[in-house]
Amino acid sequence: MHEIVNNSPRWPATNANASRLEHLSASVNWTAAILILVLALVPMAASAIGELYYVTLMTRALIFALAAVGLNLVLGYGGLVSFGHSVYLGIGVYTVGIMMDHGITNAWLQLAAALLIGTIVAGVIGALSLRVKGVGFIMITLAFAQLLYFFCVGLRDYGGDDGFSLNGYSDFGLFQLGDNNTLYYAVLAVLAFTLLWVSRLISARFGMVIQGCKSNERRMVALGFPVFRYQWAAYVLSALICVVAGFFIVNLTRYVSPAYMQWTVSGELIVMVVVGGIATIVGPVIGAIAIVLFEEFASHAAFGLPGNADAFIHEHWLGALGVVILIVALCLKQGLYGSLFKRSARRA
Amino acid sequence: MLTWNVLLMQVLNGLQWGLLLFLLSAGLTLVFGIMNFVNLTHGSLYMMGGYFGAYAYGQTHSFWLACMVAVVGAAIVGVLLDRLVAASLYSRDHLDQVLATFGLILIFNELVRIVWGGNTSVVNPPEMLTGSVEIFGLRYPLYRLMIIVVGLLVSGLLYFIIHRTRIGMLIRAGATNTKMVSALGVNIKRLNLIVFAAGALLAGLAGVLNAPISAIQPGMGEPILILALVVIVTGGIGSIKGAFYGALLIGMADMVGRAFLPIAMTEFFGRAAAQLTGPAIASMGIYLLMAIVLIARPQGLFGGRHA
Amino acid sequence: MESSIRKLIAAAALSVAATAACAAPVKIGFLGEFSGPQMAYGRDMYDGFMLAVEQGGGKLGGVDVQILKEDTQLKPDLATQVAQRLIEKEGVPIIAGVSFSNIMMAIHRQVTEKEVFLVGTNAGPSPLAGEQCSPYQFFASRQGDQQSEAVGRYAMEKGYKNVIAMAPNYQGGKDVIAGFKRTFTQGVTDEIYTPLNQLDFSVELTQLAARQPDAIFVFYPSNLGISFVRQFHAAGLIDQIDLLSMGTVDALTLPSIGEAATGVISGTYWAPDSEDPASIRFAEAFEEKTGRIPSEVAAASYDGALLIGSALAKVGGDMSKKEEFMAAMKAADFESIRGKFRFNNNHYPVQDFYVVKAAKDSKGRMNLETLQVYPDMADAYASQCAMK
């Protein structure tokens, strides 16, 4: 990784690496672009076969894809296993929910507020958690997530453990998120933008430093990089992406509840990132879609198996998911995307 | 209302809960410390202990037999886990371990539902322990007293093993510097197996001991797993002493939060405010405590260096 | 020539489609908890409902029905997903079941907004009885406060002075305590709310032992109830303090609690020792089918199924006739196992409530024995509902 020794102050990377980066970003954008294109066709396909429910299902998948992309920034590229990212989903959900409850439906205001709160919370949690290394980091992020979870459970005015349902939708002025298709395309657009932004970030110096920290932190410190500042920035940025995902999910379900902040949700996000392929741009998207679709079909699809096997699978699909996760953890270390599309320029 | 015998009772409650947590945390801290293995399945071992115990109790109606079956059963499951899954993960990074054990949690929960259904199983305490004993005018359940006794005995036993036997020395050495121990010719695989199985045994014991007090159901391992993680991180990973004091600290904190915080809040802020925020603060308190300890001393209270 | 053949084919296709539509069973979504510690509720509800369907030969009110069972896992966010799926993908005209009030609160709006009928057979949250009542909502069970109101009345009559109330810290728990306080005008000395997942009550029980109230009133459903009553008994408190309850000792928890529950008082809207012939037939059929004593939840679901059946019969299975279906539901013209059954203006029933005691029945099993009946209790929120 001799590119990193070149600590020229210019941003982004210098011309010397331009050709390699050009090649990389071209290949990354291709896959992402094709994926976005295919996803854009989903609402039309769904109405063609008369199953409008799939738009709702895929919206949910894309929202989790967004959150997974966010987590991947700090988990996949940064090598920091955060077990508390569900908190940021919750911040998005609660900020929007509480504002909506008080009559503020302007989506721009809601987003601004959510991102502000998210920055503050992630800034504090990140600063404190990054002091601890290794297993301690995993645990302390978990602890903070639990802390905020129980805090929201204690919010009696907002339903506490039960949460509360929302009456309206976020209003962007030009369009509202009330219509299924509008919401789908809004999420897709944000996802596309985020993928582009993340891929740019990763190819730039910031991304290099982060990945360098993942591969050998001591060396980075020795080279004079302000490791803490980069990791902290990565953490906050990844949190903010999750906050936006939270904004969308509350518009999808129209339900505000602390359940989004449970540690099991953090676990699921990690699963989505790894199953899809860590440290890849589109891996988390693939992973999230795969998991959400698995959940839907394993619990409802008619497999035509003999006897009671169908009902058995429907009831115990979580166990099947567990098996899949175990296999991926043991064998498919690169995740679905990483294994299926072996790229020569594979990061760390 | 807050007389000193009530205080004593509550302290006993905190002690009992803390000791139960210790049983669960002792194995977990060693697995984390020596094998550097993030084992989320520990909660499932606790659950298996409960289920094996419930099954044995259902067949024999003997609490003591149920305990033995639970403990042995959990140890066997632990051995299987180590050989089949964990061994291949010891050299991998934490992310893979988190993922694999997370998947295992789902598998165990479903397995238990498949075999025993989603019902709540019941274990009854033995006849001689169903009553309560009078301590300074208040009645304390005999069964909980038994848990305290067992907890203290196990703590003593563990202390003896860790500090007075050869294997204990190996364990302590392994917790400090695994590579060196291996380089010195100790069969690290066997050591890992012993530690893992012992941890599973203790978890199973905790599961069956807690069964008469709580409920045996799928997913019962996860809430207590989180608490055990808090205990070992606060106490220091790899340190049995840390697990012991950490568990007692958490047990007491939980009790204080539930018993005395509402009283204090009622005094200062009135009943309404106490009811409003009391439960929330009680739940949050433990995590706040852990975060504070970690920030002040990242390796935990008694933690040494671990990889 | 071609065009007439085409028309013929079109006509044939249409008539086939029409007959298919008429013969198509009415899909009823059934939401419940079929996993986790609360699965006992979901199971009883479903078994009670399906008993009516089976007795009708796969029909309710002579109309073919297809019951789509969905598990909410007691997660409100999952429930919204599930309800969305039932409405959007399966196109169900009726959603029935729903054991817990938090689930009901999460889904009610998205169901009734789409003009889908919501027939609750257990949960009866107070907001839906008052301001948020909807003509598409019907409750075959009761309003959540009423059982505790009955126990509160009983407690007043018994003359308890010092009563402490306990419940889990969620909306359902608070509703129950509110109901108790409404009729127990003496006023409770204190209210203790424990975390929803807390199964170990040692700390709270020690406090109770120290404070020595005359009685305590608790609401701890399913596993919480099993744990609480057993620990209460183990702490020796059962001899010192009277235990009044709601939803804590019932057919779902008594088999696990066992004799430790003896003497515990509860409030319910269907008593297992009712002498109504329809009720006795139901109890026997349920026991034969499942091997368990039915709980009030199963009874309400059975009634709910019969209620839906009565309305389906009146519209001939044609769910596009929503106004008529609604009117038929409101009329509640069916043979309820609770005797007389009629709806109040907010679509909650006005019915008799029973104060019961846990004791061994004639077959030596732990069961509930009626102590007192309070006839024709209506809920406290009906006046807040704008419907007539």
PDB file of C-alpha atoms in Angstrom, chain A residues 166-294:
ATOM      1  CA  LEU A 166     -47.927   8.491  13.109  1.00  0.00           C
ATOM      2  CA  ASN A 167     -50.732  10.205  11.339  1.00  0.00           C
ATOM      3  CA  GLY A 168     -48.944  11.810   8.444  1.00  0.00           C
ATOM      4  CA  TYR A 169     -45.941  11.650   6.176  1.00  0.00           C
ATOM      5  CA  SER A 170     -42.846  13.752   5.686  1.00  0.00           C
ATOM      6  CA  ASP A 171     -43.413  16.502   3.213  1.00  0.00           C
ATOM      7  CA  PHE A 172     -40.611  17.597   0.920  1.00  0.00           C
ATOM      8  CA  GLY A 173     -42.642  20.416  -0.546  1.00  0.00           C
ATOM      9  CA  LEU A 174     -42.355  19.152  -4.089  1.00  0.00           C
ATOM     10  CA  PHE A 175     -43.541  15.718  -3.127  1.00  0.00           C
ATOM     11  CA  GLN A 176     -44.808  13.799  -0.134  1.00  0.00           C
ATOM     12  CA  LEU A 177     -43.686  10.433   1.081  1.00  0.00           C
ATOM     13  CA  GLY A 178     -47.218   9.186   1.362  1.00  0.00           C
ATOM     14  CA  ASP A 179     -47.326   7.295  -1.894  1.00  0.00           C
ATOM     15  CA  ASN A 180     -45.639   3.891  -2.014  1.00  0.00           C
ATOM     16  CA  ASN A 181     -43.875   4.574  -5.299  1.00  0.00           C
ATOM     17  CA  THR A 182     -42.732   8.036  -4.298  1.00  0.00           C
ATOM     18  CA  LEU A 183     -41.215   6.684  -1.120  1.00  0.00           C
ATOM     19  CA  TYR A 184     -39.501   3.889  -3.036  1.00  0.00           C
ATOM     20  CA  TYR A 185     -37.895   6.240  -5.513  1.00  0.00           C
ATOM     21  CA  ALA A 186     -36.905   8.679  -2.804  1.00  0.00           C
ATOM     22  CA  VAL A 187     -35.071   5.912  -0.938  1.00  0.00           C
ATOM     23  CA  LEU A 188     -33.513   4.646  -4.162  1.00  0.00           C
ATOM     24  CA  ALA A 189     -32.306   8.113  -5.062  1.00  0.00           C
ATOM     25  CA  VAL A 190     -30.744   8.634  -1.655  1.00  0.00           C
ATOM     26  CA  LEU A 191     -29.178   5.171  -1.820  1.00  0.00           C
ATOM     27  CA  ALA A 192     -27.708   5.877  -5.246  1.00  0.00           C
ATOM     28  CA  PHE A 193     -26.337   9.177  -4.078  1.00  0.00           C
ATOM     29  CA  THR A 194     -24.880   7.589  -0.962  1.00  0.00           C
ATOM     30  CA  LEU A 195     -23.212   4.816  -2.958  1.00  0.00           C
ATOM     31  CA  LEU A 196     -21.642   7.375  -5.228  1.00  0.00           C
ATOM     32  CA  TRP A 197     -20.497   9.480  -2.347  1.00  0.00           C
ATOM     33  CA  VAL A 198     -19.071   6.532  -0.416  1.00  0.00           C
ATOM     34  CA  SER A 199     -17.218   5.217  -3.430  1.00  0.00           C
ATOM     35  CA  ARG A 200     -15.694   8.638  -3.976  1.00  0.00           C
ATOM     36  CA  LEU A 201     -14.803   8.853  -0.319  1.00  0.00           C
ATOM     37  CA  ILE A 202     -13.168   5.447  -0.285  1.00  0.00           C
ATOM     38  CA  SER A 203     -11.107   6.138  -3.377  1.00  0.00           C
ATOM     39  CA  ALA A 204      -9.969   9.433  -1.953  1.00  0.00           C
ATOM     40  CA  ARG A 205      -7.416  10.028   0.728  1.00  0.00           C
ATOM     41  CA  PHE A 206      -9.927   9.707   3.520  1.00  0.00           C
ATOM     42  CA  GLY A 207     -10.807   6.217   2.468  1.00  0.00           C
ATOM     43  CA  MET A 208      -7.180   5.264   2.095  1.00  0.00           C
ATOM     44  CA  VAL A 209      -6.362   6.407   5.594  1.00  0.00           C
ATOM     45  CA  ILE A 210      -9.330   4.568   7.072  1.00  0.00           C
ATOM     46  CA  GLN A 211      -8.380   1.347   5.348  1.00  0.00           C
ATOM     47  CA  GLY A 212      -4.824   1.840   6.355  1.00  0.00           C
ATOM     48  CA  CYS A 213      -5.945   2.086   9.958  1.00  0.00           C
ATOM     49  CA  LYS A 214      -7.856  -1.139   9.539  1.00  0.00           C
ATOM     50  CA  SER A 215      -4.857  -2.991   8.207  1.00  0.00           C
ATOM     51  CA  ASN A 216      -2.246  -1.611  10.565  1.00  0.00           C
ATOM     52  CA  GLU A 217      -3.076   1.156  12.963  1.00  0.00           C
ATOM     53  CA  ARG A 218       0.357   1.428  14.538  1.00  0.00           C
ATOM     54  CA  ARG A 219       1.939   2.096  11.204  1.00  0.00           C
ATOM     55  CA  MET A 220      -0.539   4.839  10.463  1.00  0.00           C
ATOM     56  CA  VAL A 221       0.205   6.515  13.746  1.00  0.00           C
ATOM     57  CA  ALA A 222       3.912   6.178  13.065  1.00  0.00           C
ATOM     58  CA  LEU A 223       3.413   7.783   9.693  1.00  0.00           C
ATOM     59  CA  GLY A 224       1.966  10.791  11.406  1.00  0.00           C
ATOM     60  CA  PHE A 225      -1.695  10.414  10.518  1.00  0.00           C
ATOM     61  CA  PRO A 226      -4.216  11.692  13.048  1.00  0.00           C
ATOM     62  CA  VAL A 227      -5.787   8.267  13.267  1.00  0.00           C
ATOM     63  CA  PHE A 228      -8.330   9.151  15.923  1.00  0.00           C
ATOM     64  CA  ARG A 229      -9.708  12.073  13.933  1.00  0.00           C
ATOM     65  CA  TYR A 230     -10.167   9.975  10.800  1.00  0.00           C
ATOM     66  CA  GLN A 231     -11.813   7.118  12.645  1.00  0.00           C
ATOM     67  CA  TRP A 232     -14.053   9.512  14.492  1.00  0.00           C
ATOM     68  CA  ALA A 233     -15.090  11.195  11.252  1.00  0.00           C
ATOM     69  CA  ALA A 234     -15.793   7.834   9.651  1.00  0.00           C
ATOM     70  CA  TYR A 235     -17.877   6.807  12.648  1.00  0.00           C
ATOM     71  CA  VAL A 236     -19.953   9.987  12.595  1.00  0.00           C
ATOM     72  CA  LEU A 237     -20.472   9.812   8.833  1.00  0.00           C
ATOM     73  CA  SER A 238     -21.591   6.200   9.031  1.00  0.00           C
ATOM     74  CA  ALA A 239     -23.967   7.143  11.840  1.00  0.00           C
ATOM     75  CA  LEU A 240     -25.504   9.933   9.797  1.00  0.00           C
ATOM     76  CA  ILE A 241     -26.241   7.564   6.929  1.00  0.00           C
ATOM     77  CA  CYS A 242     -28.102   5.365   9.391  1.00  0.00           C
ATOM     78  CA  VAL A 243     -30.016   8.391  10.666  1.00  0.00           C
ATOM     79  CA  VAL A 244     -31.266   9.045   7.147  1.00  0.00           C
ATOM     80  CA  ALA A 245     -32.282   5.394   6.911  1.00  0.00           C
ATOM     81  CA  GLY A 246     -34.216   5.906  10.139  1.00  0.00           C
ATOM     82  CA  PHE A 247     -35.972   8.898   8.610  1.00  0.00           C
ATOM     83  CA  PHE A 248     -37.197   6.674   5.812  1.00  0.00           C
ATOM     84  CA  ILE A 249     -38.207   3.704   7.870  1.00  0.00           C
ATOM     85  CA  VAL A 250     -40.511   5.746  10.044  1.00  0.00           C
ATOM     86  CA  ASN A 251     -42.190   6.962   6.877  1.00  0.00           C
ATOM     87  CA  LEU A 252     -42.566   3.406   5.673  1.00  0.00           C
ATOM     88  CA  THR A 253     -44.040   1.879   8.802  1.00  0.00           C
ATOM     89  CA  ARG A 254     -45.483   5.100  10.249  1.00  0.00           C
ATOM     90  CA  TYR A 255     -44.600   3.705  13.614  1.00  0.00           C
ATOM     91  CA  VAL A 256     -42.172   5.053  16.188  1.00  0.00           C
ATOM     92  CA  SER A 257     -40.846   2.524  18.647  1.00  0.00           C
ATOM     93  CA  PRO A 258     -37.681   1.743  20.612  1.00  0.00           C
ATOM     94  CA  ALA A 259     -37.686  -1.669  18.944  1.00  0.00           C
ATOM     95  CA  TYR A 260     -35.603  -0.210  16.130  1.00  0.00           C
ATOM     96  CA  MET A 261     -32.828   0.410  18.654  1.00  0.00           C
ATOM     97  CA  GLN A 262     -32.495  -3.100  20.009  1.00  0.00           C
ATOM     98  CA  TRP A 263     -29.099  -4.719  19.859  1.00  0.00           C
ATOM     99  CA  THR A 264     -30.504  -7.480  17.674  1.00  0.00           C
ATOM    100  CA  VAL A 265     -31.116  -4.871  14.956  1.00  0.00           C
ATOM    101  CA  SER A 266     -27.457  -3.868  15.186  1.00  0.00           C
ATOM    102  CA  GLY A 267     -26.618  -7.530  14.809  1.00  0.00           C
ATOM    103  CA  GLU A 268     -28.831  -7.833  11.751  1.00  0.00           C
ATOM    104  CA  LEU A 269     -27.117  -4.851  10.161  1.00  0.00           C
ATOM    105  CA  ILE A 270     -23.743  -6.453  10.724  1.00  0.00           C
ATOM    106  CA  VAL A 271     -25.081  -9.653   9.184  1.00  0.00           C
ATOM    107  CA  MET A 272     -26.303  -7.754   6.134  1.00  0.00           C
ATOM    108  CA  VAL A 273     -22.958  -6.079   5.645  1.00  0.00           C
ATOM    109  CA  VAL A 274     -20.940  -9.257   5.995  1.00  0.00           C
ATOM    110  CA  VAL A 275     -23.298 -11.508   4.048  1.00  0.00           C
ATOM    111  CA  GLY A 276     -23.232  -9.013   1.229  1.00  0.00           C
ATOM    112  CA  GLY A 277     -19.521  -8.399   1.308  1.00  0.00           C
ATOM    113  CA  ILE A 278     -17.600  -6.109   3.623  1.00  0.00           C
ATOM    114  CA  ALA A 279     -15.429  -3.376   2.225  1.00  0.00           C
ATOM    115  CA  THR A 280     -17.217  -3.375  -1.078  1.00  0.00           C
ATOM    116  CA  ILE A 281     -19.460  -0.618  -2.325  1.00  0.00           C
ATOM    117  CA  VAL A 282     -22.465  -2.667  -3.362  1.00  0.00           C
ATOM    118  CA  GLY A 283     -21.932  -5.592  -1.015  1.00  0.00           C
ATOM    119  CA  PRO A 284     -24.097  -4.166   1.811  1.00  0.00           C
ATOM    120  CA  VAL A 285     -26.901  -3.455  -0.640  1.00  0.00           C
ATOM    121  CA  ILE A 286     -26.844  -7.020  -1.886  1.00  0.00           C
ATOM    122  CA  GLY A 287     -26.695  -8.288   1.656  1.00  0.00           C
ATOM    123  CA  ALA A 288     -29.624  -6.212   2.849  1.00  0.00           C
ATOM    124  CA  ILE A 289     -31.801  -7.173  -0.105  1.00  0.00           C
ATOM    125  CA  ALA A 290     -30.849 -10.820   0.331  1.00  0.00           C
ATOM    126  CA  ILE A 291     -31.713 -10.861   4.034  1.00  0.00           C
ATOM    127  CA  VAL A 292     -35.018  -9.009   3.684  1.00  0.00           C
ATOM    128  CA  LEU A 293     -36.112 -11.177   0.769  1.00  0.00           C
ATOM    129  CA  PHE A 294     -35.015 -14.295   2.623  1.00  0.00           C
TER     130      PHE A 294
END
